[in-house]
Amino acid sequence: MSAKNVDLRPPKGIAPPQIFEELHKGVLGQNTALRYVSVAVYKHTTGKVPGNILLIGNSGTGKTTIMNNIQRMYHDVAEYRPFRAMTIINANLLVDSERMEFQPVRLLEAVEQRARALVGENPTAEALKETMERATICIDEIDKMSSIVAGKPNPIGVVLQQGLLTLMEGEVVTYKTFASVDGVEKAVTLNIDTRHMMFICGGAFEGLYDQVYLRVINPASGEKLKSQAVQMADGQVRIETRFALADFLKPEDLFEYGMVPQFMARFDNVVMLRDLDVAVLKSILLGSLDSPFVRSKKFFEVMDIELEIDDVAAAMIAEAAVLNIRTGARALRTVFSKIINPLEYDPWQHEDLEKKPEGGHRLVITKEMARRAISGNGG
């Protein structure tokens, strides 16, 4: 045990490019966003400056996937063991809507559960406090806590943003729990300093897309949407005009949306996740750790069947998924399931199942299978 610890690098020895490579194993198509996230993690783990970030992106573009892969990296990289107390919580759980109060205790309770799992049974108050103060706090659906909803003031949103602002600036929060004192579990009060916590907030900000889009298409704006030629899997080319929020977003757009300027100032970076195009969705399908194809490959390995996919079939699945731009990578699972479910149910009766000379079997998802399933004629 001690020999292993001697070999561990200090966190400052794990540079942002190395963090990027680790996160990239599970997050594809968001390289620019991952660079910002990698720097933020480096700042957090070296402890000198905060690395708080806000992730903005359509549903399915990878906000939660990024959060989950930070958690995976903390678990997989031994040097990050002290930082494994990470929690993902929905923004609306942090406000008592009846009393209009911010509830930091709810956040700390979630952190404490992770800290106890890390520290082990009967932790001392000092060990619990130290572990909690290194936590990474991921707050999802932060856009739902805007200070303006449907054009009207939203007091709950203001309470949440002001409460989080205080924590992100650094506050000592009194927190009551139980810990081991001289070998006996007793009630203790911990003074949790939030200065060294990392805050990652994320949201789809769907109303923001419409708000900025209407501004851009206004003839008086002087801005215009971009068109590009897109080649389809069957070789045909079509011209597409798409709106990308990242191309037009300005800080004042977020203020108009209802984000409090002082709250926004506490983020080191506002990170825009790109909408996923066909090429990116195809790469996610083929290579992401959590892609439906990769998961199915593991399933078929149980039966000693090697699952493969034709390149054109993969492109066709990506093309079908990209039609629902608001669900992003999630649409891959829906489209792919139409093809794979009959194969998973009974691969042994499938006409394309091949016996390999060296033993076992091979099954290839072909473009014909993809075409039948996507068109609704999969049988």
Short mmCIF file of C-alpha atoms in Angstrom, two decimals:
data_model
loop_
_atom_site.label_atom_id
_atom_site.label_comp_id
_atom_site.label_asym_id
_atom_site.label_seq_id
_atom_site.Cartn_x
_atom_site.Cartn_y
_atom_site.Cartn_z
CA MET A 1 0.00 0.00 0.00
CA SER A 2 2.70 2.47 0.99
CA ALA A 3 4.74 1.57 -2.11
CA LYS A 4 1.80 2.46 -4.32
CA ASN A 5 1.35 5.78 -2.55
CA VAL A 6 5.01 6.65 -3.15
CA ASP A 7 4.43 6.27 -6.90
CA LEU A 8 1.42 8.61 -6.99
CA ARG A 9 1.90 11.94 -8.71
CA PRO A 10 0.78 15.14 -7.00
CA PRO A 11 -2.41 16.48 -8.65
CA LYS A 12 -0.41 19.32 -10.20
CA GLY A 13 1.48 16.67 -12.17
CA ILE A 14 -1.69 15.69 -14.04
CA ALA A 15 -1.86 18.45 -16.65
CA PRO A 16 -5.05 19.57 -18.46
CA PRO A 17 -4.14 17.64 -21.67
CA GLN A 18 -3.94 14.42 -19.61
CA ILE A 19 -7.27 15.21 -17.95
CA PHE A 20 -8.72 15.84 -21.41
CA GLU A 21 -7.54 12.43 -22.67
CA GLU A 22 -9.14 10.68 -19.70
CA LEU A 23 -12.47 12.49 -20.09
CA HIS A 24 -12.42 12.02 -23.88
CA LYS A 25 -12.79 8.26 -23.37
CA GLY A 26 -16.43 8.84 -22.52
CA VAL A 27 -17.22 12.26 -24.02
CA LEU A 28 -16.95 12.61 -27.79
CA GLY A 29 -17.75 15.53 -30.05
CA GLN A 30 -17.26 18.22 -27.40
CA ASN A 31 -13.51 18.82 -27.59
CA THR A 32 -13.70 22.58 -27.05
CA ALA A 33 -15.93 22.17 -24.00
CA LEU A 34 -13.69 19.42 -22.63
CA ARG A 35 -10.65 21.68 -22.80
CA TYR A 36 -12.41 24.20 -20.55
CA VAL A 37 -13.57 21.40 -18.24
CA SER A 38 -10.03 19.95 -18.06
CA VAL A 39 -8.60 23.30 -17.01
CA ALA A 40 -11.38 23.69 -14.43
CA VAL A 41 -10.62 20.26 -12.93
CA TYR A 42 -6.90 21.10 -12.84
CA LYS A 43 -7.63 24.34 -10.98
CA HIS A 44 -9.84 22.50 -8.52
CA THR A 45 -7.43 19.65 -7.79
CA THR A 46 -4.42 21.96 -7.38
CA GLY A 47 -6.44 24.14 -5.02
CA LYS A 48 -5.06 27.59 -5.80
CA VAL A 49 -7.96 29.15 -7.73
CA PRO A 50 -11.61 28.09 -8.24
CA GLY A 51 -12.63 26.37 -11.47
CA ASN A 52 -16.39 26.90 -11.48
CA ILE A 53 -18.01 26.47 -14.89
CA LEU A 54 -21.48 26.77 -16.45
CA LEU A 55 -22.38 24.27 -19.18
CA ILE A 56 -25.00 25.32 -21.72
CA GLY A 57 -26.28 22.88 -24.31
CA ASN A 58 -29.35 21.25 -25.81
CA SER A 59 -30.67 18.10 -24.21
CA GLY A 60 -28.48 15.18 -25.26
CA THR A 61 -25.37 17.20 -26.07
CA GLY A 62 -23.46 15.81 -23.11
CA LYS A 63 -23.80 17.96 -19.96
CA THR A 64 -24.65 15.05 -17.67
CA THR A 65 -22.22 12.83 -19.60
CA ILE A 66 -19.41 15.28 -18.80
CA MET A 67 -20.39 15.30 -15.13
CA ASN A 68 -20.53 11.48 -15.02
CA ASN A 69 -17.14 11.19 -16.69
CA ILE A 70 -15.52 13.57 -14.21
CA GLN A 71 -16.84 11.26 -11.53
CA ARG A 72 -15.51 8.22 -13.42
CA MET A 73 -12.11 9.88 -13.79
CA TYR A 74 -11.93 10.67 -10.08
CA HIS A 75 -12.58 6.97 -9.47
CA ASP A 76 -10.20 5.60 -12.12
CA VAL A 77 -7.21 7.90 -11.44
CA ALA A 78 -5.66 6.97 -8.11
CA GLU A 79 -4.25 10.44 -7.50
CA TYR A 80 -7.75 11.87 -7.45
CA ARG A 81 -8.95 9.73 -4.55
CA PRO A 82 -9.17 12.74 -2.18
CA PHE A 83 -11.57 14.43 -4.62
CA ARG A 84 -14.05 11.59 -5.07
CA ALA A 85 -16.75 13.19 -2.92
CA MET A 86 -18.76 14.38 -5.91
CA THR A 87 -22.51 14.80 -6.17
CA ILE A 88 -24.98 15.63 -8.95
CA ILE A 89 -28.15 17.35 -7.75
CA ASN A 90 -31.12 19.03 -9.39
CA ALA A 91 -31.27 22.79 -8.87
CA ASN A 92 -34.89 22.84 -7.69
CA LEU A 93 -34.01 20.63 -4.69
CA LEU A 94 -31.90 23.41 -3.20
CA VAL A 95 -34.76 25.84 -2.55
CA ASP A 96 -37.63 25.60 -0.08
CA SER A 97 -40.40 27.00 -2.28
CA GLU A 98 -42.82 27.53 0.62
CA ARG A 99 -40.43 29.48 2.83
CA MET A 100 -38.49 30.96 -0.13
CA GLU A 101 -35.18 29.92 1.41
CA PHE A 102 -31.99 28.51 -0.06
CA GLN A 103 -31.17 25.16 1.56
CA PRO A 104 -27.40 24.52 1.48
CA VAL A 105 -27.93 21.67 3.96
CA ARG A 106 -29.59 19.60 1.22
CA LEU A 107 -26.48 20.00 -0.91
CA LEU A 108 -24.15 19.16 1.99
CA GLU A 109 -26.21 16.07 2.87
CA ALA A 110 -25.63 14.74 -0.65
CA VAL A 111 -21.91 15.53 -0.36
CA GLU A 112 -21.71 13.86 3.05
CA GLN A 113 -23.10 10.60 1.66
CA ARG A 114 -20.32 10.51 -0.94
CA ALA A 115 -17.71 11.50 1.64
CA ARG A 116 -18.71 8.73 4.03
CA ALA A 117 -18.49 6.15 1.25
CA LEU A 118 -14.97 7.40 0.55
CA VAL A 119 -13.66 7.76 4.10
CA GLY A 120 -15.16 4.51 5.37
CA GLU A 121 -16.99 3.51 8.52
CA ASN A 122 -16.84 5.63 11.67
CA PRO A 123 -15.08 8.67 10.18
CA THR A 124 -13.72 11.35 12.46
CA ALA A 125 -15.12 14.85 12.23
CA GLU A 126 -11.80 16.05 10.80
CA ALA A 127 -11.73 13.41 8.04
CA LEU A 128 -15.35 14.08 7.12
CA LYS A 129 -14.84 17.86 7.02
CA GLU A 130 -11.65 17.60 4.95
CA THR A 131 -13.25 15.29 2.38
CA MET A 132 -16.43 17.34 2.05
CA GLU A 133 -14.48 20.55 1.52
CA ARG A 134 -12.79 19.05 -1.57
CA ALA A 135 -16.12 18.12 -3.18
CA THR A 136 -17.20 18.70 -6.75
CA ILE A 137 -20.81 19.93 -6.82
CA CYS A 138 -22.74 19.40 -10.07
CA ILE A 139 -26.04 21.27 -10.24
CA ASP A 140 -28.26 20.26 -13.14
CA GLU A 141 -31.15 22.17 -14.71
CA ILE A 142 -29.85 25.49 -13.40
CA ASP A 143 -31.75 27.19 -16.24
CA LYS A 144 -35.03 26.22 -14.57
CA MET A 145 -34.06 28.59 -11.75
CA SER A 146 -34.02 31.72 -13.90
CA SER A 147 -35.04 34.96 -12.19
CA ILE A 148 -37.57 35.46 -15.01
CA VAL A 149 -40.13 32.87 -16.10
CA ALA A 150 -42.62 33.57 -18.92
CA GLY A 151 -41.74 37.25 -18.72
CA LYS A 152 -42.53 37.49 -15.01
CA PRO A 153 -40.19 37.70 -11.98
CA ASN A 154 -39.39 34.32 -10.44
CA PRO A 155 -38.44 34.88 -6.77
CA ILE A 156 -37.36 31.25 -6.29
CA GLY A 157 -34.79 31.65 -9.06
CA VAL A 158 -33.36 34.75 -7.42
CA VAL A 159 -33.11 32.93 -4.06
CA LEU A 160 -31.28 30.00 -5.65
CA GLN A 161 -28.82 32.12 -7.61
CA GLN A 162 -28.05 34.35 -4.62
CA GLY A 163 -27.58 31.30 -2.39
CA LEU A 164 -25.24 29.56 -4.81
CA LEU A 165 -23.38 32.82 -5.37
CA THR A 166 -22.56 32.95 -1.67
CA LEU A 167 -21.28 29.36 -1.63
CA MET A 168 -19.20 29.88 -4.77
CA GLU A 169 -17.60 33.00 -3.30
CA GLY A 170 -16.62 30.95 -0.26
CA GLU A 171 -18.70 30.61 2.88
CA VAL A 172 -18.41 28.71 6.15
CA VAL A 173 -21.61 26.70 6.56
CA THR A 174 -22.51 25.19 9.93
CA TYR A 175 -23.48 21.57 9.39
CA LYS A 176 -24.70 19.11 12.02
CA THR A 177 -24.04 15.38 11.66
CA PHE A 178 -22.50 12.40 13.48
CA ALA A 179 -18.85 11.40 13.61
CA SER A 180 -16.43 9.28 15.63
CA VAL A 181 -15.09 11.06 18.71
CA ASP A 182 -12.56 9.00 20.69
CA GLY A 183 -13.98 5.88 19.05
CA VAL A 184 -17.60 6.69 19.92
CA GLU A 185 -20.13 8.09 17.44
CA LYS A 186 -21.42 11.43 18.67
CA ALA A 187 -23.32 14.43 17.36
CA VAL A 188 -20.89 16.99 15.97
CA THR A 189 -21.05 20.36 14.28
CA LEU A 190 -18.81 20.84 11.25
CA ASN A 191 -17.86 24.25 9.91
CA ILE A 192 -17.68 23.47 6.17
CA ASP A 193 -15.62 25.98 4.18
CA THR A 194 -16.86 26.01 0.58
CA ARG A 195 -13.88 27.94 -0.85
CA HIS A 196 -12.22 24.83 -2.27
CA MET A 197 -15.34 23.16 -3.63
CA MET A 198 -15.81 23.05 -7.40
CA PHE A 199 -19.21 24.03 -8.82
CA ILE A 200 -20.36 22.81 -12.23
CA CYS A 201 -23.79 24.07 -13.23
CA GLY A 202 -25.58 22.90 -16.34
CA GLY A 203 -28.78 23.52 -18.23
CA ALA A 204 -30.44 23.28 -21.64
CA PHE A 205 -31.53 26.95 -21.58
CA GLU A 206 -34.13 26.18 -24.26
CA GLY A 207 -35.78 29.57 -24.03
CA LEU A 208 -32.37 31.14 -24.58
CA TYR A 209 -32.08 29.42 -27.96
CA ASP A 210 -35.39 30.93 -29.10
CA GLN A 211 -34.52 34.32 -27.63
CA VAL A 212 -31.18 34.59 -29.45
CA TYR A 213 -32.56 33.04 -32.65
CA LEU A 214 -35.28 35.70 -32.89
CA ARG A 215 -32.66 38.39 -32.35
CA VAL A 216 -30.41 36.99 -35.09
CA ILE A 217 -33.12 36.63 -37.75
CA ASN A 218 -34.30 40.19 -37.16
CA PRO A 219 -33.23 42.09 -40.32
CA ALA A 220 -31.97 44.93 -38.14
CA SER A 221 -29.51 42.70 -36.28
CA GLY A 222 -26.92 42.64 -39.05
CA GLU A 223 -26.37 38.93 -38.33
CA LYS A 224 -27.25 35.93 -40.50
CA LEU A 225 -27.49 32.17 -40.15
CA LYS A 226 -24.84 29.97 -41.73
CA SER A 227 -25.53 27.42 -44.48
CA GLN A 228 -23.40 24.39 -45.26
CA ALA A 229 -23.34 21.45 -47.65
CA VAL A 230 -23.90 18.08 -45.98
CA GLN A 231 -23.13 14.75 -47.66
CA MET A 232 -25.53 11.94 -46.77
CA ALA A 233 -24.65 8.27 -46.25
CA ASP A 234 -26.07 7.44 -49.67
CA GLY A 235 -23.78 9.99 -51.33
CA GLN A 236 -26.37 12.71 -51.91
CA VAL A 237 -25.57 16.30 -50.89
CA ARG A 238 -28.03 18.73 -49.35
CA ILE A 239 -27.73 22.32 -48.16
CA GLU A 240 -28.65 22.86 -44.52
CA THR A 241 -29.11 26.11 -42.60
CA ARG A 242 -28.77 25.61 -38.87
CA PHE A 243 -28.73 27.90 -35.88
CA ALA A 244 -25.87 27.34 -33.43
CA LEU A 245 -26.22 29.28 -30.19
CA ALA A 246 -22.45 29.32 -29.68
CA ASP A 247 -22.03 31.44 -32.82
CA PHE A 248 -24.23 34.28 -31.58
CA LEU A 249 -24.46 34.21 -27.75
CA LYS A 250 -23.56 37.41 -25.90
CA PRO A 251 -23.28 37.89 -22.09
CA GLU A 252 -26.28 40.22 -22.08
CA ASP A 253 -28.39 37.40 -23.57
CA LEU A 254 -27.94 35.45 -20.34
CA PHE A 255 -28.88 38.46 -18.23
CA GLU A 256 -32.02 38.99 -20.32
CA TYR A 257 -32.81 35.30 -19.92
CA GLY A 258 -32.85 35.79 -16.15
CA MET A 259 -29.38 34.90 -14.87
CA VAL A 260 -28.23 37.32 -12.17
CA PRO A 261 -25.03 39.16 -13.26
CA GLN A 262 -23.33 38.66 -9.88
CA PHE A 263 -24.03 34.93 -10.08
CA MET A 264 -22.64 34.69 -13.61
CA ALA A 265 -19.50 36.52 -12.47
CA ARG A 266 -18.60 33.61 -10.17
CA PHE A 267 -18.06 31.26 -13.12
CA ASP A 268 -14.57 30.97 -14.49
CA ASN A 269 -16.07 30.12 -17.88
CA VAL A 270 -19.44 29.77 -19.58
CA VAL A 271 -19.00 26.71 -21.80
CA MET A 272 -21.18 26.14 -24.85
CA LEU A 273 -21.72 22.54 -25.91
CA ARG A 274 -22.06 22.15 -29.66
CA ASP A 275 -25.09 20.59 -31.28
CA LEU A 276 -24.13 17.13 -32.46
CA ASP A 277 -23.89 16.63 -36.23
CA VAL A 278 -23.89 13.34 -38.14
CA ALA A 279 -20.12 12.85 -37.97
CA VAL A 280 -20.07 13.39 -34.20
CA LEU A 281 -23.08 11.16 -33.56
CA LYS A 282 -21.46 8.44 -35.65
CA SER A 283 -18.24 8.67 -33.63
CA ILE A 284 -20.24 8.53 -30.39
CA LEU A 285 -22.10 5.45 -31.61
CA LEU A 286 -18.87 3.66 -32.53
CA GLY A 287 -16.53 4.78 -29.80
CA SER A 288 -18.13 6.24 -26.67
CA LEU A 289 -17.81 4.08 -23.54
CA ASP A 290 -21.56 4.34 -22.96
CA SER A 291 -22.80 4.16 -26.56
CA PRO A 292 -25.64 1.71 -27.31
CA PHE A 293 -23.44 -0.13 -29.83
CA VAL A 294 -20.56 -0.59 -27.37
CA ARG A 295 -23.01 -1.81 -24.72
CA SER A 296 -24.52 -4.29 -27.18
CA LYS A 297 -21.05 -5.58 -28.13
CA LYS A 298 -20.50 -6.45 -24.47
CA PHE A 299 -23.90 -8.13 -24.33
CA PHE A 300 -23.12 -10.33 -27.34
CA GLU A 301 -19.71 -11.26 -25.91
CA VAL A 302 -21.60 -13.20 -23.24
CA MET A 303 -22.88 -15.47 -26.05
CA ASP A 304 -19.47 -15.57 -27.77
CA ILE A 305 -20.79 -13.48 -30.65
CA GLU A 306 -18.66 -10.68 -32.10
CA LEU A 307 -20.96 -7.78 -33.01
CA GLU A 308 -19.84 -5.43 -35.79
CA ILE A 309 -21.49 -2.64 -37.72
CA ASP A 310 -21.17 -1.62 -41.34
CA ASP A 311 -19.83 1.93 -41.80
CA VAL A 312 -22.80 3.00 -43.94
CA ALA A 313 -25.22 1.54 -41.38
CA ALA A 314 -23.56 3.59 -38.63
CA ALA A 315 -23.88 6.74 -40.75
CA MET A 316 -27.56 6.00 -41.44
CA ILE A 317 -28.27 5.62 -37.72
CA ALA A 318 -26.51 8.93 -37.04
CA GLU A 319 -28.49 10.64 -39.82
CA ALA A 320 -31.77 9.40 -38.34
CA ALA A 321 -30.71 10.56 -34.86
CA VAL A 322 -29.66 14.04 -35.96
CA LEU A 323 -33.19 14.74 -37.25
CA ASN A 324 -34.21 15.17 -33.62
CA ILE A 325 -31.65 17.82 -32.74
CA ARG A 326 -33.22 18.59 -29.35
CA THR A 327 -32.47 15.11 -27.97
CA GLY A 328 -28.95 14.81 -29.38
CA ALA A 329 -27.04 11.66 -28.50
CA ARG A 330 -30.09 10.21 -26.71
CA ALA A 331 -31.71 9.77 -30.11
CA LEU A 332 -28.95 7.30 -31.02
CA ARG A 333 -30.26 4.89 -28.43
CA THR A 334 -33.80 5.15 -29.76
CA VAL A 335 -32.80 4.56 -33.38
CA PHE A 336 -30.27 1.85 -32.58
CA SER A 337 -32.74 -0.05 -30.39
CA LYS A 338 -35.03 -0.58 -33.40
CA ILE A 339 -32.23 -2.52 -35.06
CA ILE A 340 -30.63 -4.29 -32.13
CA ASN A 341 -33.60 -5.45 -30.05
CA PRO A 342 -34.65 -8.27 -32.43
CA LEU A 343 -31.02 -9.38 -32.68
CA GLU A 344 -30.54 -9.41 -28.92
CA TYR A 345 -33.78 -11.35 -28.47
CA ASP A 346 -32.73 -14.28 -30.68
CA PRO A 347 -29.46 -13.89 -32.62
CA TRP A 348 -29.24 -17.63 -33.29
CA GLN A 349 -32.07 -17.54 -35.80
CA HIS A 350 -30.70 -14.59 -37.76
CA GLU A 351 -29.70 -15.33 -41.33
CA ASP A 352 -26.58 -13.09 -41.14
CA LEU A 353 -25.05 -14.87 -38.13
CA GLU A 354 -21.70 -16.35 -39.22
CA LYS A 355 -19.63 -19.05 -37.58
CA LYS A 356 -15.97 -18.00 -37.20
CA PRO A 357 -13.26 -20.53 -38.18
CA GLU A 358 -11.42 -19.95 -34.92
CA GLY A 359 -14.60 -20.46 -32.87
CA GLY A 360 -17.54 -18.33 -31.82
CA HIS A 361 -19.80 -16.33 -34.11
CA ARG A 362 -19.90 -12.98 -35.90
CA LEU A 363 -22.90 -10.77 -36.58
CA VAL A 364 -22.70 -7.59 -38.67
CA ILE A 365 -25.30 -4.82 -38.60
CA THR A 366 -25.68 -4.00 -42.29
CA LYS A 367 -27.06 -0.99 -44.11
CA GLU A 368 -30.01 -3.14 -45.18
CA MET A 369 -30.86 -3.87 -41.53
CA ALA A 370 -30.56 -0.18 -40.71
CA ARG A 371 -32.70 0.88 -43.64
CA ARG A 372 -35.48 -1.58 -42.78
CA ALA A 373 -35.54 -0.62 -39.11
CA ILE A 374 -35.41 3.14 -39.68
CA SER A 375 -38.15 2.99 -42.31
CA GLY A 376 -40.32 0.95 -39.96
CA ASN A 377 -40.12 -2.31 -41.93
CA GLY A 378 -37.87 -4.17 -39.52
CA GLY A 379 -40.31 -6.99 -38.95
#
